[in-house]
């Protein structure tokens, strides 16, 4: 019975961990938001123990911070931490794009093409939701196309430390950034199609660097709007 109880508890903990992680990554739980064990246990209709274990796991992943006698809050990256994250993101995604260009995986490249086409439609329609979805498909197709499990594992650990989709929205909310971002993705696709590893890596690095700059402008714009209210 003890073994069965342990298995059930582990399963519940995993489910709760996944649910809270998703809420953080998608931006439903914004950076700095305080997470109450009592409120979460009530929300999931479970005891506090699985919630406590879930929060400990998310702390190990760098998604939350548990402060003794204060509580748990969603980690809010500093400007320095964001710079560090995007520097590493730039290197890893650049590497993935270069590998895909060299390998020439036709199925992966077809997915990249489809994502770019979807972005073009999104820009024409001024549909930010569609653009963010296409952006996810684009970057995922390149990472999958590189077919390097170690690279994918480390990249996912990194990207899960920030509410990435929310940051994409902030970035493309900057004037003209949507159109410029589309062009950057088109350049990456062209570089991959040229089968030039170094050209593809440079194109991706340039894009990630520009996205980081756009994000900073987006954050500054949001802070100004909040202050002005």
PDB file of C-alpha atoms in Angstrom:
ATOM      1  CA  UNK A   1       0.000   0.000   0.000  1.00  0.00           C
ATOM      2  CA  UNK A   2       2.870   2.352   0.777  1.00  0.00           C
ATOM      3  CA  UNK A   3       4.345   1.764  -2.691  1.00  0.00           C
ATOM      4  CA  UNK A   4       1.010   2.444  -4.385  1.00  0.00           C
ATOM      5  CA  UNK A   5       0.506   5.632  -2.359  1.00  0.00           C
ATOM      6  CA  UNK A   6       3.991   6.816  -3.329  1.00  0.00           C
ATOM      7  CA  UNK A   7       3.298   6.191  -7.025  1.00  0.00           C
ATOM      8  CA  UNK A   8      -0.005   8.053  -6.839  1.00  0.00           C
ATOM      9  CA  UNK A   9       1.585  10.994  -5.012  1.00  0.00           C
ATOM     10  CA  UNK A  10       4.395  11.136  -7.565  1.00  0.00           C
ATOM     11  CA  UNK A  11       1.876  11.146 -10.405  1.00  0.00           C
ATOM     12  CA  UNK A  12      -0.105  13.987  -8.841  1.00  0.00           C
ATOM     13  CA  UNK A  13       3.085  15.941  -8.172  1.00  0.00           C
ATOM     14  CA  UNK A  14       4.151  15.548 -11.805  1.00  0.00           C
ATOM     15  CA  UNK A  15       0.770  16.704 -13.075  1.00  0.00           C
ATOM     16  CA  UNK A  16       0.762  19.744 -10.791  1.00  0.00           C
ATOM     17  CA  UNK A  17       4.368  20.560 -11.717  1.00  0.00           C
ATOM     18  CA  UNK A  18       3.493  20.411 -15.420  1.00  0.00           C
ATOM     19  CA  UNK A  19       0.418  22.596 -14.943  1.00  0.00           C
ATOM     20  CA  UNK A  20       2.224  25.304 -12.968  1.00  0.00           C
ATOM     21  CA  UNK A  21       5.210  25.187 -15.346  1.00  0.00           C
ATOM     22  CA  UNK A  22       2.897  25.712 -18.333  1.00  0.00           C
ATOM     23  CA  UNK A  23       1.167  28.635 -16.604  1.00  0.00           C
ATOM     24  CA  UNK A  24       4.553  30.285 -16.000  1.00  0.00           C
ATOM     25  CA  UNK A  25       5.944  29.636 -19.488  1.00  0.00           C
ATOM     26  CA  UNK A  26       2.819  30.957 -21.226  1.00  0.00           C
ATOM     27  CA  UNK A  27       2.774  34.051 -19.026  1.00  0.00           C
ATOM     28  CA  UNK A  28      -0.479  33.199 -17.222  1.00  0.00           C
ATOM     29  CA  UNK A  29       1.573  33.480 -14.046  1.00  0.00           C
ATOM     30  CA  UNK A  30       3.617  36.618 -14.661  1.00  0.00           C
ATOM     31  CA  UNK A  31       7.160  37.214 -13.348  1.00  0.00           C
ATOM     32  CA  UNK A  32       7.013  38.311  -9.725  1.00  0.00           C
ATOM     33  CA  UNK A  33       3.604  36.748  -9.068  1.00  0.00           C
ATOM     34  CA  UNK A  34       3.353  35.185  -5.619  1.00  0.00           C
ATOM     35  CA  UNK A  35       2.260  31.546  -5.596  1.00  0.00           C
ATOM     36  CA  UNK A  36       0.389  30.461  -2.485  1.00  0.00           C
ATOM     37  CA  UNK A  37       0.581  26.794  -1.526  1.00  0.00           C
ATOM     38  CA  UNK A  38      -2.866  27.059   0.049  1.00  0.00           C
ATOM     39  CA  UNK A  39      -4.428  28.692  -3.018  1.00  0.00           C
ATOM     40  CA  UNK A  40      -2.797  26.212  -5.409  1.00  0.00           C
ATOM     41  CA  UNK A  41      -3.850  23.201  -3.350  1.00  0.00           C
ATOM     42  CA  UNK A  42      -7.395  24.546  -3.303  1.00  0.00           C
ATOM     43  CA  UNK A  43      -7.280  25.229  -7.058  1.00  0.00           C
ATOM     44  CA  UNK A  44      -6.090  21.692  -7.873  1.00  0.00           C
ATOM     45  CA  UNK A  45      -8.224  20.175  -5.099  1.00  0.00           C
ATOM     46  CA  UNK A  46      -5.281  18.314  -3.579  1.00  0.00           C
ATOM     47  CA  UNK A  47      -3.241  18.448  -0.367  1.00  0.00           C
ATOM     48  CA  UNK A  48      -0.352  20.867   0.042  1.00  0.00           C
ATOM     49  CA  UNK A  49       2.346  18.153  -0.145  1.00  0.00           C
ATOM     50  CA  UNK A  50       2.282  17.634  -3.965  1.00  0.00           C
ATOM     51  CA  UNK A  51       2.114  21.408  -4.444  1.00  0.00           C
ATOM     52  CA  UNK A  52       5.137  21.899  -2.172  1.00  0.00           C
ATOM     53  CA  UNK A  53       7.106  19.240  -4.085  1.00  0.00           C
ATOM     54  CA  UNK A  54       6.079  20.779  -7.411  1.00  0.00           C
ATOM     55  CA  UNK A  55       7.331  24.207  -6.336  1.00  0.00           C
ATOM     56  CA  UNK A  56      10.642  22.702  -5.203  1.00  0.00           C
ATOM     57  CA  UNK A  57      11.069  21.107  -8.632  1.00  0.00           C
ATOM     58  CA  UNK A  58      10.243  24.380 -10.384  1.00  0.00           C
ATOM     59  CA  UNK A  59      12.794  26.146  -8.193  1.00  0.00           C
ATOM     60  CA  UNK A  60      15.439  23.660  -9.395  1.00  0.00           C
ATOM     61  CA  UNK A  61      14.421  24.489 -12.964  1.00  0.00           C
ATOM     62  CA  UNK A  62      14.875  28.195 -12.307  1.00  0.00           C
ATOM     63  CA  UNK A  63      11.219  29.110 -12.743  1.00  0.00           C
ATOM     64  CA  UNK A  64      10.313  30.114  -9.182  1.00  0.00           C
ATOM     65  CA  UNK A  65      12.059  31.395  -6.096  1.00  0.00           C
ATOM     66  CA  UNK A  66      11.223  30.048  -2.649  1.00  0.00           C
ATOM     67  CA  UNK A  67      12.015  32.645   0.018  1.00  0.00           C
ATOM     68  CA  UNK A  68      11.996  31.403   3.638  1.00  0.00           C
ATOM     69  CA  UNK A  69       9.248  32.996   5.763  1.00  0.00           C
ATOM     70  CA  UNK A  70       8.047  34.948   2.732  1.00  0.00           C
ATOM     71  CA  UNK A  71       6.747  32.410   0.226  1.00  0.00           C
ATOM     72  CA  UNK A  72       7.158  31.415  -3.400  1.00  0.00           C
ATOM     73  CA  UNK A  73       7.069  33.737  -6.387  1.00  0.00           C
ATOM     74  CA  UNK A  74       7.582  33.365 -10.116  1.00  0.00           C
ATOM     75  CA  UNK A  75      11.174  34.277 -10.848  1.00  0.00           C
ATOM     76  CA  UNK A  76      11.517  37.717 -12.405  1.00  0.00           C
ATOM     77  CA  UNK A  77      14.720  37.826 -14.469  1.00  0.00           C
ATOM     78  CA  UNK A  78      16.874  40.917 -14.058  1.00  0.00           C
ATOM     79  CA  UNK A  79      18.141  42.742 -17.128  1.00  0.00           C
ATOM     80  CA  UNK A  80      21.516  41.046 -16.625  1.00  0.00           C
ATOM     81  CA  UNK A  81      19.883  37.604 -16.454  1.00  0.00           C
ATOM     82  CA  UNK A  82      17.895  38.296 -19.624  1.00  0.00           C
ATOM     83  CA  UNK A  83      21.091  39.364 -21.379  1.00  0.00           C
ATOM     84  CA  UNK A  84      22.763  36.134 -20.268  1.00  0.00           C
ATOM     85  CA  UNK A  85      19.788  34.018 -21.332  1.00  0.00           C
ATOM     86  CA  UNK A  86      19.602  35.558 -24.796  1.00  0.00           C
ATOM     87  CA  UNK A  87      23.381  35.299 -25.251  1.00  0.00           C
ATOM     88  CA  UNK A  88      23.176  31.550 -24.671  1.00  0.00           C
ATOM     89  CA  UNK A  89      19.953  31.287 -26.713  1.00  0.00           C
ATOM     90  CA  UNK A  90      21.710  33.028 -29.587  1.00  0.00           C
ATOM     91  CA  UNK A  91      24.574  30.532 -29.506  1.00  0.00           C
ATOM     92  CA  UNK A  92      22.376  27.432 -29.256  1.00  0.00           C
ATOM     93  CA  UNK A  93      19.818  28.415 -31.889  1.00  0.00           C
ATOM     94  CA  UNK A  94      22.587  29.604 -34.168  1.00  0.00           C
ATOM     95  CA  UNK A  95      24.207  26.192 -33.815  1.00  0.00           C
ATOM     96  CA  UNK A  96      20.891  24.440 -34.548  1.00  0.00           C
ATOM     97  CA  UNK A  97      20.291  26.508 -37.702  1.00  0.00           C
ATOM     98  CA  UNK A  98      23.818  25.783 -38.910  1.00  0.00           C
ATOM     99  CA  UNK A  99      23.418  22.052 -38.345  1.00  0.00           C
ATOM    100  CA  UNK A 100      20.078  21.998 -40.191  1.00  0.00           C
ATOM    101  CA  UNK A 101      21.573  23.890 -43.151  1.00  0.00           C
ATOM    102  CA  UNK A 102      24.392  21.355 -43.348  1.00  0.00           C
ATOM    103  CA  UNK A 103      22.147  18.300 -42.872  1.00  0.00           C
ATOM    104  CA  UNK A 104      19.449  19.533 -45.259  1.00  0.00           C
ATOM    105  CA  UNK A 105      16.623  17.607 -43.562  1.00  0.00           C
ATOM    106  CA  UNK A 106      13.831  18.111 -46.111  1.00  0.00           C
ATOM    107  CA  UNK A 107      10.965  17.408 -43.692  1.00  0.00           C
ATOM    108  CA  UNK A 108      12.291  19.882 -41.135  1.00  0.00           C
ATOM    109  CA  UNK A 109      12.938  22.505 -43.814  1.00  0.00           C
ATOM    110  CA  UNK A 110       9.383  22.047 -45.121  1.00  0.00           C
ATOM    111  CA  UNK A 111       8.113  22.863 -41.610  1.00  0.00           C
ATOM    112  CA  UNK A 112      10.325  25.957 -41.511  1.00  0.00           C
ATOM    113  CA  UNK A 113       8.906  27.062 -44.884  1.00  0.00           C
ATOM    114  CA  UNK A 114       5.362  26.524 -43.643  1.00  0.00           C
ATOM    115  CA  UNK A 115       6.058  28.592 -40.526  1.00  0.00           C
ATOM    116  CA  UNK A 116       7.448  31.473 -42.591  1.00  0.00           C
ATOM    117  CA  UNK A 117       4.394  31.376 -44.873  1.00  0.00           C
ATOM    118  CA  UNK A 118       2.191  31.497 -41.769  1.00  0.00           C
ATOM    119  CA  UNK A 119       4.180  34.500 -40.508  1.00  0.00           C
ATOM    120  CA  UNK A 120       3.670  36.292 -43.819  1.00  0.00           C
ATOM    121  CA  UNK A 121      -0.095  35.780 -43.475  1.00  0.00           C
ATOM    122  CA  UNK A 122       0.029  36.965 -39.860  1.00  0.00           C
ATOM    123  CA  UNK A 123       1.829  40.183 -40.818  1.00  0.00           C
ATOM    124  CA  UNK A 124      -0.668  40.894 -43.598  1.00  0.00           C
ATOM    125  CA  UNK A 125      -3.543  40.283 -41.192  1.00  0.00           C
ATOM    126  CA  UNK A 126      -1.833  42.102 -38.281  1.00  0.00           C
ATOM    127  CA  UNK A 127      -2.546  38.967 -36.263  1.00  0.00           C
ATOM    128  CA  UNK A 128      -0.081  38.831 -33.367  1.00  0.00           C
ATOM    129  CA  UNK A 129      -1.454  35.545 -32.015  1.00  0.00           C
ATOM    130  CA  UNK A 130      -0.891  33.837 -35.338  1.00  0.00           C
ATOM    131  CA  UNK A 131       2.598  35.297 -35.613  1.00  0.00           C
ATOM    132  CA  UNK A 132       3.586  34.024 -32.157  1.00  0.00           C
ATOM    133  CA  UNK A 133       2.260  30.558 -33.034  1.00  0.00           C
ATOM    134  CA  UNK A 134       4.208  30.566 -36.307  1.00  0.00           C
ATOM    135  CA  UNK A 135       7.313  31.797 -34.490  1.00  0.00           C
ATOM    136  CA  UNK A 136       7.101  28.816 -32.131  1.00  0.00           C
ATOM    137  CA  UNK A 137       6.720  26.408 -35.049  1.00  0.00           C
ATOM    138  CA  UNK A 138       9.669  28.006 -36.866  1.00  0.00           C
ATOM    139  CA  UNK A 139      12.127  27.774 -33.987  1.00  0.00           C
ATOM    140  CA  UNK A 140      10.935  24.316 -32.933  1.00  0.00           C
ATOM    141  CA  UNK A 141      11.300  22.987 -36.491  1.00  0.00           C
ATOM    142  CA  UNK A 142      14.903  24.198 -36.614  1.00  0.00           C
ATOM    143  CA  UNK A 143      15.769  22.736 -33.222  1.00  0.00           C
ATOM    144  CA  UNK A 144      14.104  19.425 -34.145  1.00  0.00           C
ATOM    145  CA  UNK A 145      15.795  19.462 -37.542  1.00  0.00           C
ATOM    146  CA  UNK A 146      19.214  19.723 -35.907  1.00  0.00           C
ATOM    147  CA  UNK A 147      18.357  16.343 -34.356  1.00  0.00           C
ATOM    148  CA  UNK A 148      20.704  16.746 -31.390  1.00  0.00           C
ATOM    149  CA  UNK A 149      19.072  15.502 -28.194  1.00  0.00           C
ATOM    150  CA  UNK A 150      21.670  17.100 -25.905  1.00  0.00           C
ATOM    151  CA  UNK A 151      21.267  20.483 -27.554  1.00  0.00           C
ATOM    152  CA  UNK A 152      17.457  20.249 -27.344  1.00  0.00           C
ATOM    153  CA  UNK A 153      17.565  19.248 -23.680  1.00  0.00           C
ATOM    154  CA  UNK A 154      19.804  22.127 -22.615  1.00  0.00           C
ATOM    155  CA  UNK A 155      17.871  24.583 -24.798  1.00  0.00           C
ATOM    156  CA  UNK A 156      14.535  23.601 -23.223  1.00  0.00           C
ATOM    157  CA  UNK A 157      15.975  24.039 -19.736  1.00  0.00           C
ATOM    158  CA  UNK A 158      17.067  27.527 -20.732  1.00  0.00           C
ATOM    159  CA  UNK A 159      13.918  28.666 -22.508  1.00  0.00           C
ATOM    160  CA  UNK A 160      11.677  27.416 -19.705  1.00  0.00           C
ATOM    161  CA  UNK A 161      13.269  29.949 -17.367  1.00  0.00           C
ATOM    162  CA  UNK A 162      11.347  32.765 -19.042  1.00  0.00           C
ATOM    163  CA  UNK A 163       7.713  33.211 -20.161  1.00  0.00           C
ATOM    164  CA  UNK A 164       8.958  33.101 -23.750  1.00  0.00           C
ATOM    165  CA  UNK A 165       5.656  33.610 -25.581  1.00  0.00           C
ATOM    166  CA  UNK A 166       4.821  36.611 -23.425  1.00  0.00           C
ATOM    167  CA  UNK A 167       8.204  38.105 -24.278  1.00  0.00           C
ATOM    168  CA  UNK A 168       7.618  37.533 -28.002  1.00  0.00           C
ATOM    169  CA  UNK A 169       4.368  39.480 -27.703  1.00  0.00           C
ATOM    170  CA  UNK A 170       6.199  42.341 -25.954  1.00  0.00           C
ATOM    171  CA  UNK A 171       8.893  42.360 -28.638  1.00  0.00           C
ATOM    172  CA  UNK A 172       6.571  42.464 -31.667  1.00  0.00           C
ATOM    173  CA  UNK A 173       4.458  45.167 -30.002  1.00  0.00           C
ATOM    174  CA  UNK A 174       7.328  47.586 -30.713  1.00  0.00           C
ATOM    175  CA  UNK A 175       6.596  49.690 -33.850  1.00  0.00           C
ATOM    176  CA  UNK A 176       7.739  47.974 -37.083  1.00  0.00           C
ATOM    177  CA  UNK A 177       9.216  45.024 -35.158  1.00  0.00           C
ATOM    178  CA  UNK A 178       6.612  42.614 -36.590  1.00  0.00           C
ATOM    179  CA  UNK A 179       7.626  43.348 -40.182  1.00  0.00           C
ATOM    180  CA  UNK A 180      11.349  43.379 -39.387  1.00  0.00           C
ATOM    181  CA  UNK A 181      11.065  40.078 -37.510  1.00  0.00           C
ATOM    182  CA  UNK A 182       9.356  38.497 -40.516  1.00  0.00           C
ATOM    183  CA  UNK A 183      12.217  39.601 -42.747  1.00  0.00           C
ATOM    184  CA  UNK A 184      14.749  38.129 -40.316  1.00  0.00           C
ATOM    185  CA  UNK A 185      12.964  34.773 -40.418  1.00  0.00           C
ATOM    186  CA  UNK A 186      12.903  34.871 -44.225  1.00  0.00           C
ATOM    187  CA  UNK A 187      16.668  35.491 -44.250  1.00  0.00           C
ATOM    188  CA  UNK A 188      17.223  32.515 -41.936  1.00  0.00           C
ATOM    189  CA  UNK A 189      15.156  30.285 -44.223  1.00  0.00           C
ATOM    190  CA  UNK A 190      17.097  31.453 -47.290  1.00  0.00           C
ATOM    191  CA  UNK A 191      20.383  30.768 -45.492  1.00  0.00           C
ATOM    192  CA  UNK A 192      19.260  27.248 -44.548  1.00  0.00           C
ATOM    193  CA  UNK A 193      18.176  26.589 -48.139  1.00  0.00           C
ATOM    194  CA  UNK A 194      21.614  27.711 -49.344  1.00  0.00           C
ATOM    195  CA  UNK A 195      23.086  24.827 -47.283  1.00  0.00           C
ATOM    196  CA  UNK A 196      25.689  27.258 -45.951  1.00  0.00           C
ATOM    197  CA  UNK A 197      26.176  26.348 -42.290  1.00  0.00           C
ATOM    198  CA  UNK A 198      27.973  29.552 -41.304  1.00  0.00           C
ATOM    199  CA  UNK A 199      25.529  31.791 -43.154  1.00  0.00           C
ATOM    200  CA  UNK A 200      22.575  30.094 -41.446  1.00  0.00           C
ATOM    201  CA  UNK A 201      24.194  30.329 -38.019  1.00  0.00           C
ATOM    202  CA  UNK A 202      24.946  34.038 -38.499  1.00  0.00           C
ATOM    203  CA  UNK A 203      21.394  34.760 -39.706  1.00  0.00           C
ATOM    204  CA  UNK A 204      19.903  33.082 -36.651  1.00  0.00           C
ATOM    205  CA  UNK A 205      22.316  34.797 -34.272  1.00  0.00           C
ATOM    206  CA  UNK A 206      21.477  38.182 -35.799  1.00  0.00           C
ATOM    207  CA  UNK A 207      17.766  37.491 -35.371  1.00  0.00           C
ATOM    208  CA  UNK A 208      18.010  36.391 -31.716  1.00  0.00           C
ATOM    209  CA  UNK A 209      20.160  39.430 -30.924  1.00  0.00           C
ATOM    210  CA  UNK A 210      17.615  41.742 -32.584  1.00  0.00           C
ATOM    211  CA  UNK A 211      14.790  40.005 -30.696  1.00  0.00           C
ATOM    212  CA  UNK A 212      16.554  40.686 -27.397  1.00  0.00           C
ATOM    213  CA  UNK A 213      16.796  44.382 -28.265  1.00  0.00           C
ATOM    214  CA  UNK A 214      13.125  44.396 -29.274  1.00  0.00           C
ATOM    215  CA  UNK A 215      12.200  42.747 -25.988  1.00  0.00           C
ATOM    216  CA  UNK A 216      13.985  45.427 -23.971  1.00  0.00           C
ATOM    217  CA  UNK A 217      12.093  48.108 -25.870  1.00  0.00           C
ATOM    218  CA  UNK A 218       8.834  46.201 -25.341  1.00  0.00           C
ATOM    219  CA  UNK A 219       9.434  45.896 -21.593  1.00  0.00           C
ATOM    220  CA  UNK A 220      10.275  49.597 -21.370  1.00  0.00           C
ATOM    221  CA  UNK A 221       7.093  50.454 -23.281  1.00  0.00           C
ATOM    222  CA  UNK A 222       4.969  48.275 -20.981  1.00  0.00           C
ATOM    223  CA  UNK A 223       6.524  49.803 -17.854  1.00  0.00           C
ATOM    224  CA  UNK A 224       5.857  53.307 -19.206  1.00  0.00           C
ATOM    225  CA  UNK A 225       2.212  52.413 -19.898  1.00  0.00           C
ATOM    226  CA  UNK A 226       1.786  50.972 -16.393  1.00  0.00           C
ATOM    227  CA  UNK A 227       3.373  54.056 -14.831  1.00  0.00           C
ATOM    228  CA  UNK A 228       1.220  56.404 -16.878  1.00  0.00           C
ATOM    229  CA  UNK A 229      -2.025  54.818 -15.634  1.00  0.00           C
TER     230      UNK A 229
END
